Amino acid sequence: MSKRARKQSRSLNRQEESGSRTIWIILFLVVVTILLYSNTIGHGFVFDDVTLITQNPQVLEFDIPGIFSMQGYRPVRTLTHAVEWMLSGGTPGLFHADNILLHVLNVLLLFFFLKRITRSRIAALAGSLVFMVHPVQTAAVAYISGRKDLLATAFLLLGFLLYLKAGDAGKSNWWKIAPAWACFVLALLSKEVAIVFPVMLLGIDMVAGVSMEKNSLPGQTFFSAMWTALRKRPIQYAVFSVLAALSLVWAVFINLASRAEGYWGGSLLTNLGTGFKLFSHYLKQVFVPYPLIADYTGNVFPVPESFLEPAVIFSLLLMVFFLSFALLVFRKSPLLSFGMLWFAAALSPVLHFIPFHEIAADHFMYLPMAGVSLGLAGAALLCRGLSDFWKKGFAVMLLLLAVTSGVMTVHRNRAWKDQKTLWETTHAQAPGSYRANANLGQMAFGEGRTADGIRFSEKAIELDPSQSVPHNNLGAAYYTMGQQASQSRNYRYAKDLLHKTTEHCRIALELAPERIFTAINYGSAYKELANIADAEGEPSLAATYRQEAEKFYLRALNSGDERQEMKTAWLNLGFLHIDAGNMGDAITYIEKFLDSYGEGPIRGEAYYWKGYAQYSQGLYRKAAESFEQAASFRADMRVFNSLVNCYEKLGDEEMKIRTFERALVLDPGSFNALYNLGLIYQKKGESVKGNNYFRRALAADPDNMLAGAIRQHLGEAGPPR
């Protein structure tokens, strides 16, 4: 074999060996990523998943025009949810599996990006490993609605790889860069944070001339490298900058994505101080990711009241030091510098330079963590010049970091299991979280733990008085308690509770007029107060309360809200007029409810009260028809007794007998049905049947107040034949 052939053979062998190692690294990253997040597959929908997925008409109806309309909110993410809903029928397992696969994709894209930038598999592995296992990533991966961060990062990383593949942009045609432009647009439609894409590209161009053997740019400062990159391709950066500016205008002024009114802390200076504090918070999360918190609303992240607070000054100095170090280290380690600046740039959209409603979130760290990975890859390259001892020390440290982070990630995943687990965990970590208190209060009411519900809801109001939800929940809870107290004739306590209901409903409607279901609770509280006023002999006060109740019921019905639950206001209006003795109006409103509500067991209740109102008007035949309709939904003794009364008035003995016999099918031991059948057959002269029913009545309830009369009758009548 010639010398040249031997060289070619050795080169091919090295390439095969290199390819084989890369494949093993890829398999390792894929398998470990899936294992880390496999315990999320059985989790449910939590937090914003409810409004963004399970209650989103665009998702439920696969509304493509709506998803991609000018008002469509992060349409690429919404589209993925719509497809998943269509395929799974709303099963959350598919949504979670797709989040895991997207994280796997991002880990691999980051590995190939780092490998292309560093020309080192080891450095790329080190960087992508940290991105893969860091526990702060759970907020994007274990949380279905964190999909926006996964998608935006995926499109950005893919765009960077396509850009690198296009080669030297100064010599490339525009169509070679076009795929990167497409990725930029898709990233923007996934989440607005992708606006930093042009800045990232600039960084890539700046480090393109790095000597990987020395990991340095001899003779190049940060600003000279930046100027060189900008001069080479000004048109490209102009195009990307225009796209970024247009997306900013769309997000802030047209789509109004997460925009907030006013500044954090009340002034421009305190708003800037908030941004500096947030930077130090997120930087701390890189090195000490504890505690991880699902919600920062309320009193979790203290907003500065003054720019001169020590925490703000410290954070400002830390940011200045961080950025200065990143610029100064550029000549010696451009990749470490680029990674640090990537971290800062990726965080910049969420540091409230343009204020938005969410003060902080762990999932904001997903894209910035890719910058941490790049910096770590740069640090790994610096180890090349160190002794084997320090290289092994770096490897051991990285391994310990990966194992520790992996354990924390698996543990943190469990917090996102379901709503109760998430909010209990959040409350334990951050008792000042508004959402944790508000949601725990709502769940406590649903579980019948009224005292806990009141405590959590009152705390939520204390933490954020501008929110309507806890007021609405307290209004509903106090109404239920007031109604129960009224039924027990504890009128003084009932009135106190019902007045609390009206106060909380008033505040809730002032804060959020669109939450119109609150108006129904408002009206129901006044309806109950009217009944109490009647019971206490105050008819004029009762009439006033009923006017208020009717006003709020009609407000709900005239709101334009077409949800089925809203139609119950018609039924409540019917009850209101029954209580007032206005049976004609009651029938009209109940019929409106029956015409508009649709199917459901509550229709049986509506038919019963319609029959009650008709019976009160002497419309016995119509009342019987309504009670028969009620029995078709829910056959109970109350309905059968009402039917018997109708047939009594109509003089229809046969229907009375059939009705009592139907009642016995439902309750064979019904004393009332057995006794009345005995009376009917005695009247008909069929004493044997009558006496048999009397005996069955005695057997069913020997201590009934009518038992003595039955025994006396049976004694006079003698034993049955």
XYZ file of C-alpha atoms in Angstrom:
721
model
C 0.000 0.000 0.000
C 1.394 3.403 -0.918
C 2.067 6.102 1.674
C -0.775 8.223 0.270
C -3.199 5.292 0.446
C -2.209 4.608 4.066
C -2.908 8.254 4.926
C -6.318 8.112 3.242
C -7.100 4.878 5.101
C -6.140 6.389 8.469
C -8.245 9.473 7.658
C -11.271 7.326 6.819
C -10.796 5.303 10.001
C -10.671 8.484 12.080
C -13.818 9.773 10.386
C -15.646 6.495 11.055
C -14.476 6.523 14.661
C -15.529 10.153 15.028
C -18.945 9.424 13.499
C -19.411 6.441 15.787
C -18.627 8.524 18.883
C -21.046 11.217 17.779
C -23.807 8.629 17.368
C -23.173 7.295 20.888
C -23.309 10.851 22.276
C -26.607 11.466 20.468
C -28.090 8.237 21.851
C -26.903 9.158 25.333
C -28.499 12.611 25.155
C -31.788 11.261 23.780
C -32.148 8.423 26.298
C -31.172 10.463 29.358
C -33.452 13.374 28.403
C -36.427 11.029 28.002
C -35.654 9.302 31.298
C -35.372 12.621 33.126
C -38.863 13.714 32.089
C -40.633 10.369 31.723
C -42.420 10.902 35.057
C -44.393 13.792 33.516
C -46.302 11.614 31.022
C -49.091 10.867 33.487
C -49.496 14.481 34.555
C -52.578 16.563 33.828
C -53.400 20.070 32.633
C -52.316 22.753 35.112
C -52.068 26.532 35.476
C -52.561 28.294 32.106
C -53.168 24.946 30.357
C -56.822 25.363 31.314
C -57.380 28.692 29.534
C -54.882 28.137 26.715
C -55.923 24.575 25.871
C -58.955 23.014 27.557
C -61.074 26.201 27.393
C -59.622 27.672 24.194
C -62.158 27.569 21.306
C -59.334 27.861 18.770
C -57.871 24.600 20.103
C -61.154 22.779 20.680
C -62.603 23.708 17.267
C -59.312 23.544 15.305
C -59.915 27.139 14.220
C -56.959 27.764 11.861
C -58.155 31.238 10.683
C -58.595 32.301 14.299
C -55.204 30.918 15.330
C -53.395 32.877 12.600
C -55.497 36.051 12.792
C -53.934 39.365 13.841
C -55.224 38.706 17.345
C -53.916 35.142 17.428
C -51.754 34.662 20.520
C -48.524 32.762 19.801
C -50.141 30.925 16.892
C -47.470 28.253 16.310
C -47.863 27.013 19.875
C -51.664 27.170 19.632
C -51.564 25.218 16.375
C -49.566 22.391 18.000
C -52.115 22.229 20.816
C -55.016 22.134 18.344
C -53.433 19.218 16.467
C -52.754 17.362 19.724
C -56.320 17.908 20.929
C -57.692 16.573 17.652
C -55.440 13.487 17.805
C -55.779 12.709 21.512
C -59.292 13.861 22.312
C -57.913 16.005 25.106
C -55.709 13.392 26.790
C -52.816 15.295 28.415
C -50.325 12.431 27.955
C -49.721 13.291 24.289
C -49.121 16.958 25.149
C -46.520 16.025 27.764
C -44.850 13.506 25.453
C -44.512 16.171 22.767
C -42.932 18.578 25.255
C -40.341 15.926 26.101
C -39.618 15.299 22.422
C -39.215 19.031 21.815
C -36.729 19.220 24.671
C -34.868 16.250 23.172
C -34.814 18.092 19.838
C -33.450 21.238 21.459
C -30.738 19.301 23.292
C -29.622 17.751 19.985
C -29.832 21.037 18.070
C -27.764 22.702 20.775
C -25.222 19.862 20.648
C -24.789 20.227 16.877
C -24.656 24.003 17.162
C -21.983 23.849 19.868
C -20.092 21.200 17.956
C -20.133 23.416 14.852
C -19.033 26.493 16.831
C -16.386 24.792 19.012
C -15.333 21.992 16.641
C -15.166 19.816 19.752
C -17.531 16.974 20.622
C -16.444 17.080 24.267
C -17.131 20.792 24.635
C -20.482 20.376 22.837
C -21.394 17.451 25.094
C -20.515 19.424 28.221
C -22.661 22.369 27.155
C -25.678 20.385 25.978
C -25.544 18.188 29.088
C -26.048 21.179 31.373
C -28.895 22.476 29.187
C -30.498 19.040 29.302
C -30.411 18.364 33.067
C -30.660 21.799 34.688
C -33.756 21.754 36.968
C -34.858 25.273 35.970
C -35.848 23.766 32.604
C -38.745 21.849 34.220
C -40.883 25.006 34.100
C -40.816 24.788 30.303
C -40.769 21.009 29.800
C -42.995 19.607 32.586
C -45.539 22.404 32.050
C -47.501 21.957 28.808
C -47.964 25.693 28.232
C -44.190 26.088 28.510
C -44.282 24.813 24.926
C -43.805 28.418 23.732
C -40.236 28.468 25.085
C -39.470 25.039 23.635
C -40.714 26.008 20.168
C -39.050 29.417 20.075
C -35.732 27.898 21.144
C -36.032 25.074 18.613
C -36.629 27.452 15.704
C -33.841 29.773 16.828
C -31.274 26.973 17.146
C -32.357 25.517 13.810
C -32.058 28.969 12.260
C -28.521 29.323 13.620
C -27.500 25.956 12.182
C -29.013 26.796 8.799
C -27.238 30.132 8.864
C -23.913 28.447 9.587
C -24.567 25.937 6.853
C -25.128 28.740 4.375
C -21.455 29.513 4.779
C -19.884 32.917 4.450
C -22.904 35.233 4.198
C -20.777 37.799 2.441
C -20.480 35.470 -0.543
C -23.846 33.724 -0.240
C -26.985 34.547 -2.155
C -30.042 35.706 -0.196
C -31.859 32.458 -0.853
C -29.215 30.559 1.096
C -30.056 32.657 4.166
C -33.834 32.503 3.568
C -34.356 29.312 5.644
C -32.851 31.112 8.636
C -35.293 33.989 8.040
C -38.172 31.497 7.993
C -37.012 30.012 11.302
C -36.837 33.518 12.768
C -40.448 34.214 11.797
C -41.662 30.860 13.166
C -39.791 31.514 16.403
C -41.459 34.918 16.717
C -44.867 33.311 16.175
C -44.041 30.894 18.980
C -42.894 33.503 21.498
C -41.888 37.144 21.256
C -38.548 36.528 23.023
C -37.210 35.398 19.611
C -36.763 39.078 18.802
C -33.138 38.634 19.972
C -32.340 36.516 16.879
C -30.376 39.264 15.034
C -28.241 39.874 18.120
C -27.448 36.168 18.347
C -26.497 36.063 14.665
C -24.152 38.963 15.199
C -22.459 37.035 17.978
C -22.098 33.999 15.722
C -20.461 36.099 13.029
C -18.158 37.687 15.593
C -16.733 34.360 16.762
C -16.603 32.851 13.268
C -12.884 33.542 13.034
C -11.968 31.956 16.370
C -8.843 29.833 16.348
C -10.115 26.729 18.076
C -6.625 25.534 18.858
C -6.082 28.648 20.977
C -9.746 29.541 21.567
C -8.950 33.185 20.953
C -9.190 36.034 18.458
C -5.685 37.513 18.347
C -5.715 41.274 17.941
C -9.523 41.479 18.054
C -11.458 43.302 20.731
C -15.184 42.824 21.173
C -16.067 46.051 19.388
C -13.622 45.557 16.518
C -15.038 42.065 15.938
C -18.559 43.458 16.020
C -17.711 46.183 13.516
C -16.084 43.646 11.209
C -19.170 41.424 11.313
C -21.549 44.310 10.656
C -19.516 45.610 7.703
C -19.529 42.223 5.994
C -23.299 41.869 5.790
C -25.155 45.128 6.490
C -28.177 44.253 4.323
C -28.743 41.007 6.203
C -28.723 42.729 9.598
C -30.935 45.491 8.275
C -33.525 42.903 7.150
C -33.416 41.002 10.429
C -33.608 44.234 12.431
C -36.675 45.378 10.470
C -38.337 42.003 11.116
C -37.516 42.317 14.807
C -38.896 45.864 14.957
C -42.107 44.853 13.194
C -42.575 41.936 15.570
C -42.072 44.269 18.524
C -44.744 46.648 17.226
C -47.094 43.718 16.590
C -46.537 42.195 20.040
C -46.759 45.418 22.059
C -49.277 47.575 20.176
C -51.412 45.223 18.050
C -51.529 41.829 19.747
C -50.987 43.390 23.194
C -49.112 40.256 24.261
C -48.695 40.400 28.041
C -48.447 44.184 27.983
C -48.869 45.925 31.348
C -50.133 49.404 32.130
C -47.691 51.491 34.148
C -44.293 50.730 35.634
C -43.269 48.189 38.250
C -42.862 50.127 41.482
C -44.727 53.098 40.015
C -41.929 54.926 38.200
C -39.422 54.492 35.394
C -36.541 54.280 37.893
C -38.161 51.599 40.044
C -39.047 49.726 36.865
C -35.354 49.762 35.870
C -34.444 48.674 39.390
C -36.843 45.766 39.009
C -35.016 44.701 35.844
C -31.620 44.820 37.567
C -32.929 42.753 40.494
C -34.423 40.229 38.102
C -31.080 39.833 36.326
C -29.349 38.950 39.598
C -32.230 36.595 40.465
C -31.936 34.690 37.195
C -28.139 34.602 37.427
C -28.467 33.111 40.914
C -30.860 30.480 39.525
C -28.109 29.275 37.173
C -25.830 28.349 40.072
C -28.375 27.757 42.872
C -31.686 26.657 41.298
C -33.632 26.644 44.542
C -36.359 27.361 45.266
C -38.034 26.891 41.906
C -41.412 28.624 41.983
C -44.322 28.258 39.566
C -45.780 31.698 40.276
C -44.199 34.979 41.372
C -47.346 37.143 41.631
C -48.198 38.782 44.926
C -45.413 39.048 47.486
C -42.825 36.620 46.107
C -40.400 38.844 44.211
C -40.191 42.203 46.054
C -40.539 45.095 43.623
C -38.252 47.961 44.697
C -39.860 51.094 46.076
C -36.747 53.132 45.349
C -33.909 52.910 42.876
C -31.475 53.454 45.768
C -32.423 50.297 47.653
C -29.318 48.216 48.512
C -30.628 45.239 46.542
C -31.023 47.391 43.426
C -27.570 48.934 43.753
C -26.002 45.498 44.284
C -27.857 44.089 41.271
C -26.805 47.037 39.104
C -23.165 46.576 40.074
C -23.437 42.831 39.461
C -24.857 43.426 35.971
C -22.160 45.970 35.152
C -19.473 43.561 36.339
C -21.028 40.672 34.409
C -21.222 42.597 31.131
C -17.778 44.180 31.591
C -16.191 40.813 32.233
C -17.946 39.367 29.172
C -16.546 42.159 26.981
C -13.025 42.010 28.449
C -12.703 38.241 28.205
C -13.703 38.259 24.530
C -10.133 38.396 23.218
C -8.956 35.496 25.415
C -12.096 33.354 25.283
C -14.635 34.620 22.722
C -16.953 31.633 23.237
C -17.157 32.221 26.989
C -17.819 35.887 26.238
C -20.478 35.023 23.631
C -22.174 32.614 26.046
C -22.370 35.269 28.769
C -23.727 37.860 26.358
C -26.202 35.304 24.939
C -27.507 34.806 28.487
C -27.945 38.555 28.989
C -29.470 39.150 25.551
C -31.943 36.271 25.879
C -33.036 37.611 29.261
C -33.387 41.222 28.096
C -36.991 40.860 26.769
C -38.183 39.656 30.200
C -36.349 42.230 32.329
C -39.278 44.672 31.932
C -37.596 47.335 29.837
C -41.060 47.185 28.285
C -43.246 46.316 31.314
C -45.575 43.320 31.050
C -47.919 41.589 33.461
C -45.762 38.695 34.689
C -43.041 39.857 37.049
C -40.919 36.692 36.799
C -41.086 33.038 35.737
C -38.684 30.129 35.820
C -39.522 29.181 32.221
C -38.028 32.513 31.102
C -34.667 30.803 31.687
C -35.050 28.190 28.954
C -33.412 30.091 26.072
C -30.857 31.895 28.294
C -29.660 28.483 29.511
C -28.401 27.828 25.968
C -26.066 30.782 26.536
C -24.902 29.190 29.781
C -24.198 26.032 27.781
C -22.201 27.991 25.209
C -20.168 29.619 27.954
C -19.499 26.255 29.553
C -18.417 24.857 26.201
C -15.996 27.770 25.930
C -14.713 27.048 29.429
C -14.243 23.398 28.448
C -12.021 24.512 25.574
C -9.884 26.483 28.009
C -9.132 23.212 29.803
C -7.198 21.987 26.774
C -4.110 23.809 27.939
C -4.344 22.515 31.510
C -2.743 19.456 33.044
C -4.517 16.093 33.151
C -5.260 16.659 36.842
C -7.314 19.783 36.116
C -8.975 18.176 33.107
C -10.090 15.237 35.244
C -11.203 17.638 37.969
C -13.349 19.533 35.448
C -14.855 16.266 34.191
C -15.639 15.053 37.735
C -17.197 18.403 38.639
C -19.338 18.302 35.505
C -20.441 14.747 36.242
C -21.397 15.590 39.843
C -23.251 18.665 38.607
C -25.158 16.596 36.036
C -26.143 13.897 38.546
C -27.229 16.408 41.188
C -29.183 18.452 38.657
C -30.804 15.329 37.231
C -32.064 14.259 40.661
C -33.421 17.756 41.279
C -35.133 17.749 37.876
C -36.904 14.434 38.459
C -38.040 15.653 41.873
C -39.190 19.037 40.551
C -41.216 17.388 37.772
C -43.559 16.004 40.439
C -44.663 19.503 41.415
C -46.379 19.847 38.011
C -48.469 16.674 38.415
C -51.866 18.332 38.881
C -53.422 21.568 40.059
C -53.543 20.659 43.728
C -49.941 19.421 43.847
C -48.673 22.438 41.925
C -50.342 25.041 44.106
C -49.636 23.271 47.392
C -45.970 23.039 46.403
C -45.917 26.671 45.294
C -47.556 27.812 48.531
C -45.029 25.839 50.577
C -42.147 27.507 48.702
C -43.711 30.953 48.346
C -46.569 31.628 50.822
C -46.847 35.104 49.309
C -47.901 33.807 45.894
C -51.246 35.340 44.946
C -52.190 32.573 42.522
C -51.271 29.813 44.966
C -53.560 31.281 47.620
C -56.376 32.045 45.168
C -56.297 28.557 43.629
C -55.955 26.752 46.946
C -58.936 28.743 48.193
C -61.018 27.733 45.198
C -60.041 24.071 45.616
C -60.800 24.170 49.344
C -64.315 25.475 48.638
C -64.813 22.704 46.095
C -63.757 20.090 48.658
C -66.089 21.484 51.327
C -63.262 22.938 53.451
C -64.961 26.301 53.817
C -62.722 27.699 56.564
C -59.579 26.957 54.527
C -61.202 28.408 51.431
C -61.990 31.666 53.222
C -58.478 31.863 54.720
C -56.692 31.331 51.396
C -59.035 33.667 49.499
C -58.673 36.482 52.033
C -54.890 36.095 51.864
C -55.060 36.264 48.056
C -57.017 39.536 48.287
C -54.430 40.907 50.702
C -51.631 39.976 48.275
C -53.338 41.437 45.200
C -56.487 43.513 45.798
C -56.822 44.158 42.053
C -57.886 40.587 41.231
C -61.550 39.600 41.056
C -61.299 35.807 41.386
C -60.926 35.513 45.192
C -63.736 38.053 45.683
C -65.940 35.975 43.406
C -65.030 32.776 45.264
C -65.737 34.353 48.645
C -69.040 35.686 47.350
C -70.096 32.200 46.239
C -68.960 30.643 49.530
C -70.729 33.195 51.719
C -73.883 32.765 49.624
C -73.901 28.996 50.212
C -73.318 29.478 53.939
C -75.974 32.191 54.114
C -78.510 30.013 52.317
C -77.851 27.164 54.745
C -78.212 29.484 57.741
C -81.465 30.834 56.298
C -82.861 27.317 55.871
C -82.015 26.694 59.533
C -83.887 29.920 60.375
C -80.765 31.492 61.822
C -81.730 34.696 60.063
C -79.391 37.080 61.834
C -76.306 35.045 60.885
C -77.718 34.413 57.403
C -78.167 38.143 56.737
C -74.601 38.854 57.832
C -73.263 36.212 55.432
C -75.459 37.336 52.545
C -74.409 40.958 52.942
C -70.795 39.757 52.771
C -71.794 37.994 49.554
C -73.145 41.173 47.990
C -70.044 43.136 49.030
C -67.607 40.639 47.479
C -69.740 40.311 44.341
C -69.846 44.091 43.995
C -66.050 44.343 44.188
C -65.584 41.370 41.836
C -67.814 42.945 39.181
C -66.097 46.321 39.531
C -62.699 44.677 39.020
C -63.786 42.379 36.197
C -67.162 43.277 34.638
C -66.668 40.491 32.071
C -66.897 37.806 34.804
C -70.635 38.008 34.495
C -71.392 34.774 36.340
C -70.680 36.796 39.485
C -73.876 38.711 38.729
C -75.898 35.508 39.204
C -74.431 35.009 42.687
C -75.124 38.677 43.361
C -78.780 38.247 42.382
C -79.138 35.012 44.346
C -77.898 36.702 47.527
C -80.593 39.374 47.177
C -83.179 36.664 46.437
C -82.328 34.932 49.708
C -82.371 38.231 51.602
C -85.872 38.823 50.210
C -87.071 35.468 51.561
C -85.651 36.316 54.989
C -87.379 39.711 54.904
C -90.661 37.924 54.121
C -90.092 35.540 57.031
C -89.426 38.470 59.370
C -92.563 40.314 58.244
C -90.942 43.023 56.122
C -92.694 42.760 52.723
C -91.540 46.183 51.452
C -87.887 45.301 52.138
C -88.445 41.934 50.454
C -89.798 43.686 47.364
C -86.720 45.964 47.269
C -84.379 42.997 47.504
C -86.244 41.199 44.712
C -85.896 44.207 42.452
C -82.133 44.130 43.032
C -82.036 40.392 42.395
C -83.945 40.740 39.122
C -81.590 43.524 37.996
C -78.514 41.319 38.379
C -80.123 38.251 36.827
C -81.081 40.307 33.776
C -77.584 41.816 33.664
C -76.192 38.311 33.312
C -78.731 37.362 30.656
C -78.178 40.545 28.640
C -74.380 40.303 28.748
C -74.136 38.387 25.465
C -72.465 35.466 27.222
C -73.964 32.385 25.561
C -72.535 29.778 27.922
C -75.148 27.285 29.080
C -74.442 28.075 32.741
C -75.592 31.638 32.133
C -79.094 30.402 31.235
C -79.690 29.349 34.834
C -80.473 33.024 35.490
C -83.859 32.443 33.771
C -84.607 29.670 36.262
C -83.506 31.856 39.165
C -85.873 34.549 37.934
C -88.618 31.955 37.956
C -87.806 31.049 41.577
C -87.721 34.733 42.476
C -91.280 35.236 41.209
C -92.521 32.023 42.836
C -91.245 33.356 46.162
C -93.108 36.611 45.477
C -96.300 34.737 44.527
C -96.178 35.930 40.884
C -96.857 32.542 39.342
C -97.610 33.789 35.817
C -94.233 35.558 35.550
C -92.549 32.562 37.137
C -93.945 30.237 34.448
C -92.784 32.634 31.697
C -89.207 32.748 33.002
C -89.015 29.000 33.612
C -90.210 28.362 30.048
C -87.459 30.699 28.781
C -84.965 28.631 30.712
C -86.301 25.381 29.249
C -86.178 26.831 25.733
C -82.583 28.045 26.025
C -80.703 25.749 28.389
C -80.339 22.524 26.452
C -80.048 19.095 28.010
C -79.164 18.402 31.620
C -80.668 17.092 34.866
C -81.491 20.620 35.996
C -84.319 20.564 33.442
C -86.146 18.144 35.741
C -86.015 20.734 38.537
C -87.296 23.386 36.153
C -90.255 21.234 35.120
C -91.077 20.548 38.771
C -91.261 24.244 39.658
C -93.164 25.018 36.496
C -95.708 22.426 37.617
C -95.724 23.965 41.106
C -96.550 27.399 39.664
C -99.239 25.943 37.389
C -100.822 24.023 40.285
C -100.897 27.250 42.318
C -102.864 28.865 39.465
C -105.334 25.992 39.367
C -103.962 24.685 36.046
C -104.009 21.072 37.276
C -103.858 19.327 33.905
C -100.883 21.424 32.776
C -99.264 20.990 36.167
C -99.617 17.208 35.863
C -97.917 17.334 32.464
C -95.042 19.357 33.917
C -94.658 16.987 36.877
C -94.619 14.026 34.466
C -91.783 15.760 32.585
C -89.969 16.255 35.895
C -90.407 12.543 36.687
C -88.756 11.625 33.386
C -85.572 13.333 34.625
C -85.705 12.449 38.281
C -88.489 10.344 39.728
C -88.673 11.089 43.469
C -91.397 11.098 46.098
C -91.734 14.889 45.925
C -92.704 14.661 42.243
C -95.059 11.700 42.789
C -96.816 13.440 45.678
C -97.299 16.514 43.497
C -98.710 14.344 40.703
C -101.148 12.691 43.103
C -102.328 16.129 44.228
C -102.977 17.062 40.595
C -104.934 13.874 39.908
C -106.831 14.385 43.157
C -107.931 17.790 41.925
C -108.782 16.285 38.527
C -110.757 13.456 40.173
C -108.720 10.831 38.334
C -108.525 7.914 40.779
C -106.880 5.558 38.286
C -103.971 7.941 37.707
C -103.617 8.383 41.453
C -103.302 4.614 41.835
C -100.753 4.367 38.993
C -98.718 7.214 40.468
C -98.579 5.633 43.923
C -97.613 2.305 42.345
C -94.790 4.056 40.452
C -93.706 5.547 43.765
C -93.561 2.042 45.274
C -91.257 0.917 42.481
C -88.940 3.707 43.526
C -89.424 3.118 47.265
C -91.215 -0.144 48.174
C -91.271 0.924 51.830
C -92.951 4.283 51.287
C -95.497 4.572 54.128
C -97.220 7.479 52.379
C -97.811 5.559 49.131
C -98.913 2.349 50.904
C -101.258 4.181 53.249
C -102.864 6.228 50.477
C -103.339 3.155 48.274
C -105.077 1.509 51.225
C -107.432 4.472 51.530
C -108.176 4.537 47.784
C -109.051 0.821 47.657
C -111.184 1.115 50.793
C -113.132 3.917 49.094
C -113.547 1.766 46.005
C -114.985 -0.998 48.177
C -111.994 -3.312 47.607
C -111.287 -3.860 51.296
C -108.971 -6.854 50.794
C -106.558 -4.837 48.687
C -106.973 -1.891 50.993
C -106.185 -3.912 54.115
C -103.149 -5.513 52.462
C -101.707 -2.051 51.699
C -102.468 -0.978 55.292
C -100.577 -3.984 56.648
C -97.605 -3.251 54.368
C -97.656 0.350 55.600
C -97.527 -0.847 59.223
C -94.633 -3.169 58.403
C -92.764 -0.304 56.693
C -93.206 2.174 59.570
C -94.864 0.697 62.699
C -94.255 3.898 64.695
C -95.850 6.284 62.215
C -98.370 8.699 63.748
C -101.108 7.048 61.638
C -100.189 3.533 62.757
C -102.723 3.517 65.593
C -105.598 4.429 63.271
C -104.527 1.699 60.845
C -104.449 -0.924 63.598
C -107.880 0.164 64.799
C -109.238 -0.027 61.275
C -107.773 -3.467 60.692
C -109.199 -4.671 63.983
C -112.702 -3.522 63.042
C -112.411 -4.868 59.546
C -111.163 -8.246 60.637
C -108.526 -10.357 58.930
C -108.377 -10.234 55.122
C -109.859 -13.070 53.166
